[in-house]
Coordinates of C-alpha atoms in Angstrom, one line a residue:
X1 CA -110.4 38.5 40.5
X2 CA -107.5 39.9 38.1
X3 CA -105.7 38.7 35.5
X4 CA -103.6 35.6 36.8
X5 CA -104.9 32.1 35.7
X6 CA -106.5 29.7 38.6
X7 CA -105.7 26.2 37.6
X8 CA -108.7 24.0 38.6
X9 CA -109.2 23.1 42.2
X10 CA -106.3 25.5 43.0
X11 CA -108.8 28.0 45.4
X12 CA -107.5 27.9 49.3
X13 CA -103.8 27.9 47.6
X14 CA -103.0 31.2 45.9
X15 CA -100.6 33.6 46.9
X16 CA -102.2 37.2 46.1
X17 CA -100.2 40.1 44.9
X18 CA -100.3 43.3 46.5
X19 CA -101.7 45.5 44.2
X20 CA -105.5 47.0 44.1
X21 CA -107.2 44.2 43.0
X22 CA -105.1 41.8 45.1
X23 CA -104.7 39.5 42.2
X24 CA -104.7 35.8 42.7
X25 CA -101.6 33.8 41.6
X26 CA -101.7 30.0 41.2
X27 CA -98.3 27.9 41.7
X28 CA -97.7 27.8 37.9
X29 CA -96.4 31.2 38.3
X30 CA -94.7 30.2 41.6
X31 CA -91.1 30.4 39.8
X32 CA -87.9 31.5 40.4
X33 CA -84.7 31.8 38.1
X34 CA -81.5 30.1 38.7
X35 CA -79.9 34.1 38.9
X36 CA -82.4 34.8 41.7
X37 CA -81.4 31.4 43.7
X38 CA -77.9 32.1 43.9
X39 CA -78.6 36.0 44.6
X40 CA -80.3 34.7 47.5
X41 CA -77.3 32.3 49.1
X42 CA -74.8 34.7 48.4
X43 CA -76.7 37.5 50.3
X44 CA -77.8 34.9 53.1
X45 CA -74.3 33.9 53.3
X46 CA -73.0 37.5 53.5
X47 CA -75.1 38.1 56.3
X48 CA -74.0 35.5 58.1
X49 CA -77.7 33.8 58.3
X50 CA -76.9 30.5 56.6
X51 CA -74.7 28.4 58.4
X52 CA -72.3 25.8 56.1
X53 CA -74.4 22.8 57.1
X54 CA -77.3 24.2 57.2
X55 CA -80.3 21.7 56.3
X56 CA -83.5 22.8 53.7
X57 CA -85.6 23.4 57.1
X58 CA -82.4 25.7 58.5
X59 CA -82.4 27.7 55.4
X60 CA -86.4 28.0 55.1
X61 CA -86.5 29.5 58.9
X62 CA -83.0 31.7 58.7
X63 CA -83.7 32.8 55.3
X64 CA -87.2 32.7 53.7
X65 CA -89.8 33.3 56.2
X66 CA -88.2 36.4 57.5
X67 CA -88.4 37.9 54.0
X68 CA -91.5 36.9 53.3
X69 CA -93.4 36.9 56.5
X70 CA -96.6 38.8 56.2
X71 CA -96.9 39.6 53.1
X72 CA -98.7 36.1 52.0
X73 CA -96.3 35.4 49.0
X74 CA -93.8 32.6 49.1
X75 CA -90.1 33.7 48.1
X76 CA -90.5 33.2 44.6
X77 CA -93.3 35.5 44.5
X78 CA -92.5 37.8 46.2
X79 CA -89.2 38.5 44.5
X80 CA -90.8 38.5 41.4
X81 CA -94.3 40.2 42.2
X82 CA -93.7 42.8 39.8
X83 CA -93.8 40.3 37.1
X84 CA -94.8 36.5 38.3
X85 CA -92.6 34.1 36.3
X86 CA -94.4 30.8 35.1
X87 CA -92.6 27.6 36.5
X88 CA -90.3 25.6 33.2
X89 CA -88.3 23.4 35.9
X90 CA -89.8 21.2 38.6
X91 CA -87.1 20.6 41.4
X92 CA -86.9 17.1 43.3
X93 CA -84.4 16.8 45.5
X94 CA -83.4 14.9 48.7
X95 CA -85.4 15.9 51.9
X96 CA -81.9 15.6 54.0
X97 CA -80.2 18.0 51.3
X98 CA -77.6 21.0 52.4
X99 CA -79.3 24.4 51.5
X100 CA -76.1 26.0 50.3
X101 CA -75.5 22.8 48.0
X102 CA -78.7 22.3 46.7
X103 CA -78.9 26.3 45.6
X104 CA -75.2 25.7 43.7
X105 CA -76.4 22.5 42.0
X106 CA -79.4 24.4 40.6
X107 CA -77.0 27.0 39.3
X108 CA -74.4 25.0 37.7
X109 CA -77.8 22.7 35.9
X110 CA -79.6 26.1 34.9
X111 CA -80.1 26.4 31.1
X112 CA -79.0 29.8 31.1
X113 CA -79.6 32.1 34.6
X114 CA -83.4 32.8 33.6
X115 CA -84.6 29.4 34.0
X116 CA -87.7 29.3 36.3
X117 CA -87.9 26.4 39.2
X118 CA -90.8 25.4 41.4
X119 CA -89.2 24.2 44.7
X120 CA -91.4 24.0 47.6
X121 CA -88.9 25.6 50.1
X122 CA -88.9 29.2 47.7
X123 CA -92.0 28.7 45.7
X124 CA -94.5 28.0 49.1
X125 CA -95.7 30.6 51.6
X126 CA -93.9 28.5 54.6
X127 CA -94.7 31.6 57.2
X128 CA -97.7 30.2 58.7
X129 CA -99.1 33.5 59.8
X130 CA -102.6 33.8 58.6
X131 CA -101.7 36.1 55.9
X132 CA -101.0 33.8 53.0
X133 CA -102.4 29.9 52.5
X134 CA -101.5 28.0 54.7
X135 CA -99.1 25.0 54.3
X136 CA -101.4 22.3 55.1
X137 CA -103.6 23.6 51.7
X138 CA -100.4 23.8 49.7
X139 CA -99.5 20.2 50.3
X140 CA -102.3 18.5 51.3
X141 CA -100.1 15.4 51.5
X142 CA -100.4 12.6 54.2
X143 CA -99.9 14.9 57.7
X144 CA -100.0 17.9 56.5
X145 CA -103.7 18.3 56.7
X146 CA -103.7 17.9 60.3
X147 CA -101.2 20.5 61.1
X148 CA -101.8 22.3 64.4
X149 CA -102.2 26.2 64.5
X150 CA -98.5 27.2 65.7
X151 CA -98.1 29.4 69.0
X152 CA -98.8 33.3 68.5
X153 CA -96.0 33.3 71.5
X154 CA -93.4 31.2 69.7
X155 CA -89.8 32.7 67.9
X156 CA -90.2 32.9 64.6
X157 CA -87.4 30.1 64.0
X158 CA -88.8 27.9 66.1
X159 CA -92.4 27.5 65.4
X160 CA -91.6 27.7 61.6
X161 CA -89.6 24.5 62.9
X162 CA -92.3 22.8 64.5
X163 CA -94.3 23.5 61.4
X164 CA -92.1 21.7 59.0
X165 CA -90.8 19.4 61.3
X166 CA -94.9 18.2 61.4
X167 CA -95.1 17.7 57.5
X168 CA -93.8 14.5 56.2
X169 CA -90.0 15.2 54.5
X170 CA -91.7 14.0 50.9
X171 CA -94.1 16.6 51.1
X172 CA -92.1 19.6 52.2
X173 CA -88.8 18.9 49.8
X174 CA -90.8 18.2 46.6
X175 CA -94.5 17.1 46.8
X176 CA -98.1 18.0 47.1
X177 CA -101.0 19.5 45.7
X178 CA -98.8 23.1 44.7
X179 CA -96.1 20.9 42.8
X180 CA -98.6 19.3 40.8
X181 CA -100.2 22.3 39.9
X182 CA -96.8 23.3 38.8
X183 CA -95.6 20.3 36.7
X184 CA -99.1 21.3 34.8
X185 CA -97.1 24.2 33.8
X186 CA -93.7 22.4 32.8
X187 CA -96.1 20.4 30.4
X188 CA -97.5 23.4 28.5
X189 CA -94.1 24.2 28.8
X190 CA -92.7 21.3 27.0
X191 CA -95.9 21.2 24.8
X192 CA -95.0 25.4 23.6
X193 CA -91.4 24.5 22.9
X194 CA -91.4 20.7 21.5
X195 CA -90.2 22.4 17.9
X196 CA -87.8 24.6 19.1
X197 CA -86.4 21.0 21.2
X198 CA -86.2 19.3 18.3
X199 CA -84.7 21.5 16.5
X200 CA -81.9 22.5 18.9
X201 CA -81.2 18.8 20.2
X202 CA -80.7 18.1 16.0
X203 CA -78.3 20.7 15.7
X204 CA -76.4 20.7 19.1
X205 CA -73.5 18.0 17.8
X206 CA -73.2 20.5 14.9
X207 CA -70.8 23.1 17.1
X208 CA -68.4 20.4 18.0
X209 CA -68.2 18.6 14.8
X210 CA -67.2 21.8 12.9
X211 CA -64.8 22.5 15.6
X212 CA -63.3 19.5 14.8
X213 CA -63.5 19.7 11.2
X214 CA -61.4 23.2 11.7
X215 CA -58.5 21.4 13.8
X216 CA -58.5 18.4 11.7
X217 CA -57.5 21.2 8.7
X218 CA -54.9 23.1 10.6
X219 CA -53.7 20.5 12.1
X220 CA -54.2 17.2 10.4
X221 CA -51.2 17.7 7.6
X222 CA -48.8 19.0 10.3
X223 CA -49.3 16.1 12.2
X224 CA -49.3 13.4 9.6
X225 CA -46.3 15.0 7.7
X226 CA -44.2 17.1 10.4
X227 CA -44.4 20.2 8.0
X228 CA -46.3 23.2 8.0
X229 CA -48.0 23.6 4.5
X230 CA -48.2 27.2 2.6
X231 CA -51.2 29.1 1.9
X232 CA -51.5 27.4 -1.2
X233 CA -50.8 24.6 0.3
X234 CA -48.1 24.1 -2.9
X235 CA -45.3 23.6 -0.7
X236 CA -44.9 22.2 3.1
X237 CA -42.2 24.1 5.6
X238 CA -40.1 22.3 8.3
X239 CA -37.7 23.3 11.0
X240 CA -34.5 21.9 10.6
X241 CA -31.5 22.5 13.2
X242 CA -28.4 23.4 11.9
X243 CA -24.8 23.3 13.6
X244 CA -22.4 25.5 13.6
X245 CA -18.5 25.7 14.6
X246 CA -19.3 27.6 17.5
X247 CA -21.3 24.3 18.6
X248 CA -24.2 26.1 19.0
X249 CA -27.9 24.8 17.1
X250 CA -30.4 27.1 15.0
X251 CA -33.1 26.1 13.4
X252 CA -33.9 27.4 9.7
X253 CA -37.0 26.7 7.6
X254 CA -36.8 24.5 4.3
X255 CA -39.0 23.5 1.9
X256 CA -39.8 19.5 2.0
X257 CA -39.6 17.9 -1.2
X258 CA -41.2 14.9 -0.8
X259 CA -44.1 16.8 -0.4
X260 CA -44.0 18.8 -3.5
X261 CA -43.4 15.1 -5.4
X262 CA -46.8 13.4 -3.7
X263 CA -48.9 16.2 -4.3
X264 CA -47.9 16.5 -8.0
X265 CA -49.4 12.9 -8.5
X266 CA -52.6 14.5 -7.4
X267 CA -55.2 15.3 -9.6
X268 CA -55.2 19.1 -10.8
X269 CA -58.7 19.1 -8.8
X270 CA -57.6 18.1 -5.5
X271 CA -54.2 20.7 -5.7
X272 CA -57.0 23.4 -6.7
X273 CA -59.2 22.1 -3.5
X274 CA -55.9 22.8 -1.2
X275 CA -55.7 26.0 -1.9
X276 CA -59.2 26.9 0.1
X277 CA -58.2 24.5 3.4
X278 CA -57.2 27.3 5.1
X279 CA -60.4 29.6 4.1
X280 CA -62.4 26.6 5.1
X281 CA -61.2 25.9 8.6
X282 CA -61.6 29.7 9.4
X283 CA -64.8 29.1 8.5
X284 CA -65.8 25.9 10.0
X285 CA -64.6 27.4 13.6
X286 CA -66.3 31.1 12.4
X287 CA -70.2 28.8 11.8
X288 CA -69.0 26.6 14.8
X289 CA -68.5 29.5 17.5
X290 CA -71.7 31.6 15.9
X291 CA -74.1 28.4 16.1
X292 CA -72.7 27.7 19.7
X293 CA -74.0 31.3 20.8
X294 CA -77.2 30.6 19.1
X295 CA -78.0 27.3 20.7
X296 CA -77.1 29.1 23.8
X297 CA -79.3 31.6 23.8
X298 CA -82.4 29.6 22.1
X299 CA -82.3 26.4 23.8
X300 CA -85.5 25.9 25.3
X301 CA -85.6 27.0 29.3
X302 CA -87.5 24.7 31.4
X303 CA -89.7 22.1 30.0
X304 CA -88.4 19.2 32.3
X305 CA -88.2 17.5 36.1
X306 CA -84.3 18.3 37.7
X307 CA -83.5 15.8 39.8
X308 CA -81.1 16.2 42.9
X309 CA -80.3 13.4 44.7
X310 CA -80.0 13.8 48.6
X311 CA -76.7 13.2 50.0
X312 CA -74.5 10.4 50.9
X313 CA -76.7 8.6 47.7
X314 CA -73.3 7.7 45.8
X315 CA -73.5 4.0 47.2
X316 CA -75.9 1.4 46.0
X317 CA -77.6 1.6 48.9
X318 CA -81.2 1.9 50.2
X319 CA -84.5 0.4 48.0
X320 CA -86.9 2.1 45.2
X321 CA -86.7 6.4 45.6
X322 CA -84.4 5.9 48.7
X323 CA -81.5 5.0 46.6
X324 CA -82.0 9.4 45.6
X325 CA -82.4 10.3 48.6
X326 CA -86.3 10.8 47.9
X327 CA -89.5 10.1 49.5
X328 CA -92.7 8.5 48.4
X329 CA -94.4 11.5 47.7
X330 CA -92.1 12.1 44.5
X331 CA -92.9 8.4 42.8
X332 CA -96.3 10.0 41.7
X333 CA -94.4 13.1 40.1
X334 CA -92.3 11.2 38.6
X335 CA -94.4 9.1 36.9
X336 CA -96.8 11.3 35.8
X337 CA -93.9 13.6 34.5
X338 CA -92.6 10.2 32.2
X339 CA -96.5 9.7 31.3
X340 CA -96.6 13.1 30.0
X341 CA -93.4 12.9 28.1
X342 CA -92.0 15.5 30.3
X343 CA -87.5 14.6 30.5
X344 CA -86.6 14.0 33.5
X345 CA -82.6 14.7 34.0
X346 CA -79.9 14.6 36.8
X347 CA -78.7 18.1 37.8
X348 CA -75.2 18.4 36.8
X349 CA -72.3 17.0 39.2
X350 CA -74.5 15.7 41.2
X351 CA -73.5 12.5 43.0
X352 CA -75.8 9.2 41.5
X353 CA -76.3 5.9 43.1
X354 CA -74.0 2.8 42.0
X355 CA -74.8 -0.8 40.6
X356 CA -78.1 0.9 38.9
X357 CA -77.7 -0.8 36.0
X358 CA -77.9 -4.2 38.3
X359 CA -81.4 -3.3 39.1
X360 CA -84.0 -4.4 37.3
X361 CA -87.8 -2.7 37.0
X362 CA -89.7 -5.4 38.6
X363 CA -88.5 -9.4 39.2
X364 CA -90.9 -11.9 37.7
X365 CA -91.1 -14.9 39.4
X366 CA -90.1 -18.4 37.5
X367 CA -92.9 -20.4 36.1
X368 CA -92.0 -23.3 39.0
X369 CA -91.5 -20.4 42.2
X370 CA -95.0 -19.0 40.3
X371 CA -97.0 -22.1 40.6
X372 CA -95.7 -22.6 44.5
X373 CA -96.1 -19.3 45.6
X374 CA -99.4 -18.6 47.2
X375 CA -101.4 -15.2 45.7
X376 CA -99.9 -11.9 47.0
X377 CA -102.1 -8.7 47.2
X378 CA -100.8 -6.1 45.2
X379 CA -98.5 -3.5 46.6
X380 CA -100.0 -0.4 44.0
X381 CA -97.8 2.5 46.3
X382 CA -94.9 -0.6 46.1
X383 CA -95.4 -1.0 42.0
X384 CA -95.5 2.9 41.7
X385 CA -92.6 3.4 43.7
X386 CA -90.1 1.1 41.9
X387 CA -91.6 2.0 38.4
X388 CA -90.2 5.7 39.2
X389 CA -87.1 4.5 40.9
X390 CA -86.6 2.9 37.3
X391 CA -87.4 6.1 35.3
X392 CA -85.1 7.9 37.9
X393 CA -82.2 4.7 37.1
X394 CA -82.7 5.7 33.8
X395 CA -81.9 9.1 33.8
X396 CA -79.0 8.6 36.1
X397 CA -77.5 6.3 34.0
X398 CA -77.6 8.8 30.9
X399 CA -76.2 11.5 33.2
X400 CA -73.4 9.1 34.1
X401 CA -72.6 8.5 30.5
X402 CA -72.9 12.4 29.6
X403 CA -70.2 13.0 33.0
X404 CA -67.5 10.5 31.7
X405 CA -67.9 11.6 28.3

């Protein structure tokens, strides 16, 4: 049926492209770059079709289904039907989230502006017109399946509405049967570029610490003695004021001479060494600025989960994934992500709960309270829940660190 790859027990949920064979496309080529997302808000914003507060479900029925309505494709697809980009960055984010600042976290947490996301609200076909899968088979989570077929007589706007406002929040901000489909595709992803990681994450200190190295040379002998050294580094210049009779100051350069007598008790050795400081700083910040542009341009794009918490999250308040801003439906994401080995980060700037590090995984009992308490059936979705709500404490913690440092 063409070219595209079918990931198993993806049939009822491919978008098809419109060319002569109609070719299938599974959601591991659902993705769009961080460039095309904030393309998108600033032309929805210059048409005047995305108001300020403007929730996910807002931006899907102002923005997306208008573009995409009848042709089958989600946004993500469509924009890049030409040439389908393969998902690198699963997108969780809060179900309550503000469109325009969910599509300017994603930009300012892009590796670069080519970095491809999967997020339901661009990668899905959210029209409900017959043309495309519906969104009942790309979920498939909780009430989804039994969504109703919307009213041939309805606005646009509003039975896109009713549509959504039918599927559980989990399932349209970040899960379902698409999304996992699509983290099957940040794995290979991770998998394809786990050298090229390691490699990178080894040497990204390396910019700063020869930075350093190159200011600690210019700089460190002007601070510690108040002189500027020569070339050579043989003698050591400082500004001295002089008065005049006209009471006015100037300031003239001497030579310091107690820095000509301490570095003739150096060794022959070190005062040849002294003469290269210079040369060396100019090339510490020279291998510094060139290994910067390389990391820069080689660092692995994609390969992780990019979490965005919902809003109003910055107090410790709320229990398991509600602390985020997240529904249920994520925990299973999440913790088949952290099985995989797939990272799972905070998107930059965004706004983490408090008091995480208060909160442990899971409370065991004391051996007394344990012998009293009567047998408890396990809560599996419960145990789930808070073991991703741990992995995501994790992750915000490190983000927190990364932010004050």
């Amino acid at each position: 049926d063409g070219g595209m790859p079918l990931g198993e027990g993806a049939n009822g949920m491919v978008q098809r492209l419109p060319d002569k064979n109609a070719t299938a496309a599974s959601p591991n080529l659902w993705g769009i770059t961080a460039r095309q997302c904030k393309t998108l808000l600033e032309e929805a914003r210059a048409e005047g079709e995305l108001p300020p507060d403007a929730d996910m479900k807002a931006f899907v029925s102002r923005v997306v289904v208008p573009r995409t309505q009848g042709t089958g494709l989600g946004y993500a697809l469509f924009a890049n039907r030409d040439l389908p980009r393969e998902v690198g960055t699963l997108v969780l984010h809060g179900g309550e989230s503000k469109a325009a600042e969910l599509l300017e976290v994603l930009w300012r947490s892009s590796v670069g502006a080519d970095e491809t996301f999967f997020m339901n609200a661009l990668s899905l076909y959210l029209a409900e017109d017959g043309v495309g899968p519906s969104i009942a088979s790309q979920l498939a989570c909780g009430g989804a399946a039994a969504l109703e077929e919307p009213s041939p007589e309805a606005p646009l706007a509003e039975e896109v509405r009713s549509v959504l406002d039918a599927v559980p929040q989990e399932c349209a901000s970040h899960s379902g049967r698409a999304a996992e489909f699509a983290l099957s595709a940040v794995q290979a992803r991770v998998q394809a570029d786990w050298c090229k990681r390691a490699v990178c994450s080894a040497l990204a200190p390396m910019p700063v610490v020869l930075a350093g190295c190159a200011v600690l040379i210019m700089y460190g002998h002007i601070i510690a003695w108040g002189c500027v050294p020569s070339p050579d580094f043989s003698k050591c210049g400082v500004r001295v004021q002089v008065e005049d009779l006209t009471w006015s100051k100037s300031a003239v350069w001497e030579w310091q001479k107690q820095w000509e007598d301490d570095r003739s008790m150096l060794s022959e050795g070190v005062q040849a060494a002294q003469r290269y400081l210079y040369v060396a700083a100019s090339i510490a910040a020279t291998l510094s600025a060139i290994l910067w542009l390389v990391l820069d341009r080689c660092w692995p794009r994609g390969g992780r989960i990019l979490v965005v918490p919902g809003p109003g999250r910055g107090k410790s308040s709320g229990e398991g994934l509600a602390r985020f801003g997240l529904g249920e439906g994520a925990a299973h994401l999440v913790n088949t992500a952290h099985s995989l080995g797939i990272p799972i980060v905070m998107a930059s700037g965004a706004l983490v709960p408090l008091g995480l590090e208060r909160r442990p995984l899971l409370c065991k009992p004391s051996r007394s309270t344990e012998a009293e308490a009567e047998p408890e059936v396990t809560d599996l979705k419960a145990v789930e829940e808070e073991a991703a709500a741990a992995i995501l404490r994790r992750a915000a913690m490190r983000s927190r660190r990364m932010q004050s440092c």
